[in-house]
C-alpha positions as semicolon CSV with decimal commas, in nm:
position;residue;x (nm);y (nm);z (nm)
1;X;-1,895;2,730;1,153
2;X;-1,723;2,451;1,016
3;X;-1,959;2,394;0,698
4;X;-1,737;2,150;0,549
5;X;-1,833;1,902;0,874
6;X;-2,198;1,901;0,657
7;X;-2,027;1,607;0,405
8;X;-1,869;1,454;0,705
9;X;-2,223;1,466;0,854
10;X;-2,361;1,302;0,560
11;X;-2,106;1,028;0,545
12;X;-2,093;0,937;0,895
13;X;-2,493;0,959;0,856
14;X;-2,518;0,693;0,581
15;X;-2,278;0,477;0,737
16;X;-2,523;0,451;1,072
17;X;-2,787;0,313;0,878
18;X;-2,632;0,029;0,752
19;X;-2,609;-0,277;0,963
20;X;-2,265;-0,394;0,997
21;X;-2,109;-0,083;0,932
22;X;-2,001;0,232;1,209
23;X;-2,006;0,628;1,219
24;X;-1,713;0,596;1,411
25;X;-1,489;0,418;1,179
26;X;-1,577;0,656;0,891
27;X;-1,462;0,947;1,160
28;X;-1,151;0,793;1,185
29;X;-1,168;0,737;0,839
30;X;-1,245;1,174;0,782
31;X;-0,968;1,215;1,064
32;X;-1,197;1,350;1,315
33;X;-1,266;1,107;1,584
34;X;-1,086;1,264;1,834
35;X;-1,248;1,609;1,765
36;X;-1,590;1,438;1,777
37;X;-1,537;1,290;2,109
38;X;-1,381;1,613;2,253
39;X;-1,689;1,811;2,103
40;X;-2,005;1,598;2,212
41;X;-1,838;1,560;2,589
42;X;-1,758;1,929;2,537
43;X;-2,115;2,075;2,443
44;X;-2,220;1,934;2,776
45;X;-2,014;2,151;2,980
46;X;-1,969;2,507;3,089
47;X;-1,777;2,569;2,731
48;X;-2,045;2,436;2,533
49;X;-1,994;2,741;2,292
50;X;-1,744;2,662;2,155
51;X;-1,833;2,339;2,008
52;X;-2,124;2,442;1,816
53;X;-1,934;2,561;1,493
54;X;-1,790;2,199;1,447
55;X;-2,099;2,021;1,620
56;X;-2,415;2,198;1,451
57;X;-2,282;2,162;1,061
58;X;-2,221;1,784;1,131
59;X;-2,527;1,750;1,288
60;X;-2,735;1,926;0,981
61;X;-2,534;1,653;0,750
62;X;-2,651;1,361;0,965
63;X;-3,002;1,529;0,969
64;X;-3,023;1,530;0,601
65;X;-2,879;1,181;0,568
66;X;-3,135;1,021;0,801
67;X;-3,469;1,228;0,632
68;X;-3,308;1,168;0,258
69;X;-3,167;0,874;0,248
70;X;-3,328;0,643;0,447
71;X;-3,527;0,526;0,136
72;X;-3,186;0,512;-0,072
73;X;-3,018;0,289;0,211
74;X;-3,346;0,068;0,189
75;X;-3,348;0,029;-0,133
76;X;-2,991;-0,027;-0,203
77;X;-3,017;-0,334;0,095
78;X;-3,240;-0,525;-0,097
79;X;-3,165;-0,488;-0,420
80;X;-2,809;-0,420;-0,419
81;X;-2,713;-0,575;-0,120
82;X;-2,347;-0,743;-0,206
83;X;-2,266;-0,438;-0,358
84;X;-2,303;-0,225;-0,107
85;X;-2,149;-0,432;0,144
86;X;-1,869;-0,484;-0,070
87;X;-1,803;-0,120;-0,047
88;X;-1,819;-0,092;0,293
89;X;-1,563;-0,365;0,345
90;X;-1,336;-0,117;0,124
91;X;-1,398;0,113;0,334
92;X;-1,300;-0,081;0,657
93;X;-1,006;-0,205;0,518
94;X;-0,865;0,084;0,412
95;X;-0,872;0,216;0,766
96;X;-0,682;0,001;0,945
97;X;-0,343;0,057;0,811
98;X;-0,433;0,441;0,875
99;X;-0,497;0,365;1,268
100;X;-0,251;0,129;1,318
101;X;-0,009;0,394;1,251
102;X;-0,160;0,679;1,459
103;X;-0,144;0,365;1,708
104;X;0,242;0,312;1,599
105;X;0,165;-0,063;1,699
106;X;0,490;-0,221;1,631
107;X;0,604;0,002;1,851
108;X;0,412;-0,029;2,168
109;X;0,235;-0,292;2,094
110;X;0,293;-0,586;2,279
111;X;0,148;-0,960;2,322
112;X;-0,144;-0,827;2,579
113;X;-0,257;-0,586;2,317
114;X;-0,238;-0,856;2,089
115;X;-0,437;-1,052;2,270
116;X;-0,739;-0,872;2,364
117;X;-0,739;-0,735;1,935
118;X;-0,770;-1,053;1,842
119;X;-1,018;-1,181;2,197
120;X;-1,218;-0,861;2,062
121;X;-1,250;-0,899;1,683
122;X;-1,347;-1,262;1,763
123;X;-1,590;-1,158;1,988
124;X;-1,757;-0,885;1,752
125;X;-1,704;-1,167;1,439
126;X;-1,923;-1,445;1,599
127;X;-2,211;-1,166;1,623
128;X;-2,221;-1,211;1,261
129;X;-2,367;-1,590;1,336
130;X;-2,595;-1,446;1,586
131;X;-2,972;-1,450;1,474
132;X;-3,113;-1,124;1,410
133;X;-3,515;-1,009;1,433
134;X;-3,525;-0,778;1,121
135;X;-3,836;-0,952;1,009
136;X;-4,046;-0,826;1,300
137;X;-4,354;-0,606;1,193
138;X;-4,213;-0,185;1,264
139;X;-4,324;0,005;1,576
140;X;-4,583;0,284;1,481
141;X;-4,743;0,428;1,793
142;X;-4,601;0,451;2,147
143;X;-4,725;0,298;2,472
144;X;-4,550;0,354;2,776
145;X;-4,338;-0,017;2,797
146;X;-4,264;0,086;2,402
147;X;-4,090;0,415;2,480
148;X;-3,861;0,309;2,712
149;X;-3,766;-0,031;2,493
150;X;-3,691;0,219;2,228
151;X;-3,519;0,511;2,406
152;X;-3,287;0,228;2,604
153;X;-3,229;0,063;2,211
154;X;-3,103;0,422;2,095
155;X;-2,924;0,472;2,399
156;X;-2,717;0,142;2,342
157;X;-2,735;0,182;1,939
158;X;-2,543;0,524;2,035
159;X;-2,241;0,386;2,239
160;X;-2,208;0,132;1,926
161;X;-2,195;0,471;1,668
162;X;-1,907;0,638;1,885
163;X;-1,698;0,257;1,850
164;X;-1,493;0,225;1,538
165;X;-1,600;-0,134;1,415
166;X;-1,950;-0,173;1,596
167;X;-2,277;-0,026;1,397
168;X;-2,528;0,099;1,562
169;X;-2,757;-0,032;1,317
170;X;-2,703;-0,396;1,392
171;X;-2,738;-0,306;1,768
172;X;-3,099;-0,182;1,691
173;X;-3,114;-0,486;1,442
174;X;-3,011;-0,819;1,692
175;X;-3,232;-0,611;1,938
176;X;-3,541;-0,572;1,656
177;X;-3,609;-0,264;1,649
178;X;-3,401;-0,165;1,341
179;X;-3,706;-0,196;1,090
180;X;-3,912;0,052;1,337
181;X;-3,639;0,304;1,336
182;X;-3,603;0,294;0,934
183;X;-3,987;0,332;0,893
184;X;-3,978;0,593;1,135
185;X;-3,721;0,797;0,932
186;X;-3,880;0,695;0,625
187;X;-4,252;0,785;0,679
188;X;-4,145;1,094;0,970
189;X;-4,321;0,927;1,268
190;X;-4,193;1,157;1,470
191;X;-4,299;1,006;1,813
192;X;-4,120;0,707;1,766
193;X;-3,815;0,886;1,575
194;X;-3,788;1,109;1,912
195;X;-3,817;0,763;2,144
196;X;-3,510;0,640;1,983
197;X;-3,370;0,986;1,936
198;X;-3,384;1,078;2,259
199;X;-3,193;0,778;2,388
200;X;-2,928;0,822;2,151
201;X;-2,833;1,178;2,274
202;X;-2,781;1,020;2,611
203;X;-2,607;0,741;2,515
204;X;-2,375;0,979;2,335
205;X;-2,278;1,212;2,609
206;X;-2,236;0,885;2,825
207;X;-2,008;0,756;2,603
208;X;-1,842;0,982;2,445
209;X;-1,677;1,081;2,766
210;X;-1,606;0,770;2,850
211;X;-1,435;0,679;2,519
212;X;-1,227;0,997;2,572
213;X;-1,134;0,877;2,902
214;X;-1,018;0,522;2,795
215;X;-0,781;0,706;2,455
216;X;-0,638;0,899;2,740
217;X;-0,536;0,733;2,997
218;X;-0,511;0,354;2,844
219;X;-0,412;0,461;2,491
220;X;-0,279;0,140;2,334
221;X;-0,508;-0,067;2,533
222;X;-0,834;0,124;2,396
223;X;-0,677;0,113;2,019
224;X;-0,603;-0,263;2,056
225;X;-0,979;-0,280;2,097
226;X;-1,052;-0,051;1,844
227;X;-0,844;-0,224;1,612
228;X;-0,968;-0,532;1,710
229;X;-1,350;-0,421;1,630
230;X;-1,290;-0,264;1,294
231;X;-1,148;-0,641;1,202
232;X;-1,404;-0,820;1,331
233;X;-1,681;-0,591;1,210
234;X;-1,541;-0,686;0,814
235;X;-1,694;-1,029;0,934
236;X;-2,050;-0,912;1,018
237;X;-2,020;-0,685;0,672
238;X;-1,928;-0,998;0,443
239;X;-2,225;-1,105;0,250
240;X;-2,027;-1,376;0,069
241;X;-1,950;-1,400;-0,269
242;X;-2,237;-1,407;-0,530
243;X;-2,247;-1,650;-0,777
244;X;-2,394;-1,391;-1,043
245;X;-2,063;-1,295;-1,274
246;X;-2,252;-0,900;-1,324
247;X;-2,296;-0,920;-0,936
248;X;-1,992;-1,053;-0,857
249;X;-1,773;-0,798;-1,049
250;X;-2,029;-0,467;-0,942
251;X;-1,891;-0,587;-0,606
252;X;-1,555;-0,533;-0,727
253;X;-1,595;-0,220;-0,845
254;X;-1,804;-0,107;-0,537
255;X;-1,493;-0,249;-0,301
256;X;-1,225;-0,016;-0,496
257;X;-1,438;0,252;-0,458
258;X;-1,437;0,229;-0,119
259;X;-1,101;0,126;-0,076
260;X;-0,950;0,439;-0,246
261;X;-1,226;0,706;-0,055
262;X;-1,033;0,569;0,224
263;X;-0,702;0,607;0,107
264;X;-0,828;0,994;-0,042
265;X;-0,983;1,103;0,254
266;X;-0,811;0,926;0,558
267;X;-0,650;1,258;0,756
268;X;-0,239;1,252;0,745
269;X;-0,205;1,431;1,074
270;X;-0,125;1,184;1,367
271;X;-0,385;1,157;1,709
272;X;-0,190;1,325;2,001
273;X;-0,091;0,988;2,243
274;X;-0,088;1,123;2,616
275;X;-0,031;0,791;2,795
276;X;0,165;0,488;2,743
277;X;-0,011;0,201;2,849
């Protein structure tokens, strides 16, 4: 068992539950992304085996992230919100540099990959103008129409996790259900937790392979996208600028923070490139 995927776990975890902000890019981030995509498409096969000792210690990390800190995440939204935003955008920023090199874009990119980055981070960017239902009253007991709005809401919040740049959290958020999945966590209704839950393990086996597909065989193309989300998702992370001087320079010190766990923790080793394309 990989034990030391139980911190990884718990990053990626907290990332998920903040809107704005993906599990994916913090993969990338822990230089794992690839190995995450290989090992959820791989646990569904006849080699599942051999998955489980990186699979099952970042799985206990998430685990613990979504029944712990839930409340922390909460809390730290609404009373700390530019802060913590701030340090996300760190976070994000410090990234790209790391996978535009594993990319090697002045290399191979070329003005189509240009193009669709920038088509793409506009596209994600103007999401951040999009009106969002995260007043709406939370989900607490399950009807049959309810379980299948929430199990298709994980399922699509899950394809968002696995994309660098896209959270999963604002998925469930512009589709309003992201209050009912943080009560859910929060207060362990576990019928509802398992309605979303259960759509988000399908959604991950669905996409995972398909991710892996698209790195492989349309390499540059797939991290022009990539690229292209993790830019525009700094715009849907921006809370602005406070006009509070203690607020405004917290959110200093929260973006350096998570500027340099980027630049301590982003993996040196370079993704393997199969295709040129």
């Amino acid at each position: 068992m990989e034990w030391k995927n139980v911190y990884r776990g718990i990053l990626m975890g907290i990332s998920d539950l903040i809107p704005g902000v993906s599990g994916g890019t913090i993969a990338f981030i822990l230089g794992i992304y690839d190995r995450l995509l290989e090992s959820i498409s791989g646990f569904f096969s006849r080699d599942w085996k051999k998955y489980l000792g990186f699979l099952v210690p970042l799985g206990i990390g998430i685990v613990i992230t979504l029944l712990l800190f839930s409340r922390v995440i909460e809390y730290l939204l609404e009373h700390h919100y530019e802060a913590t935003q701030f340090f996300f955008m760190g976070l994000i920023i410090g990234v790209i540099p790391y996978i535009m090199k594993q990319a090697e874009v002045k290399k191979h990119f070329t003005a189509r990959h240009m193009v669709i980055l920038l088509v793409i981070g506009a596209a994600l960017a103007a999401t951040a103008f999009v009106p969002t239902e995260e007043d709406l009253a939370p989900i607490t007991s399950l009807t049959v129409p309810v379980f299948f709005l929430l199990f298709f809401s994980g399922w699509l919040a899950s394809m968002a996790m696995l994309l660098p740049g896209i959270s999963g959290s604002f998925i469930l958020l512009l589709l309003g259900v992201y209050s009912t999945a943080i009560n859910a966590l929060s207060t362990l209704n576990i019928p509802v937790a398992m309605a979303i839950g259960s759509g988000v393990i399908v959604g991950f086996i669905v996409s995972s392979k398909a991710i892996q597909y698209l790195l492989e065989h349309f390499t540059y193309v797939t991290y022009a996208a990539i690229i292209g989300l993790i830019i525009g998702s700094l715009f849907v992370v921006f809370p602005g600028f406070s006009t509070d001087t203690a607020t405004l320079i917290t959110s200093v010190i929260t973006f350096a923070l998570g500027l340099g766990f980027t630049l301590l923790f982003s993996s040196p080793k370079k993704t393997a490139i199969t295709e040129e394309v």
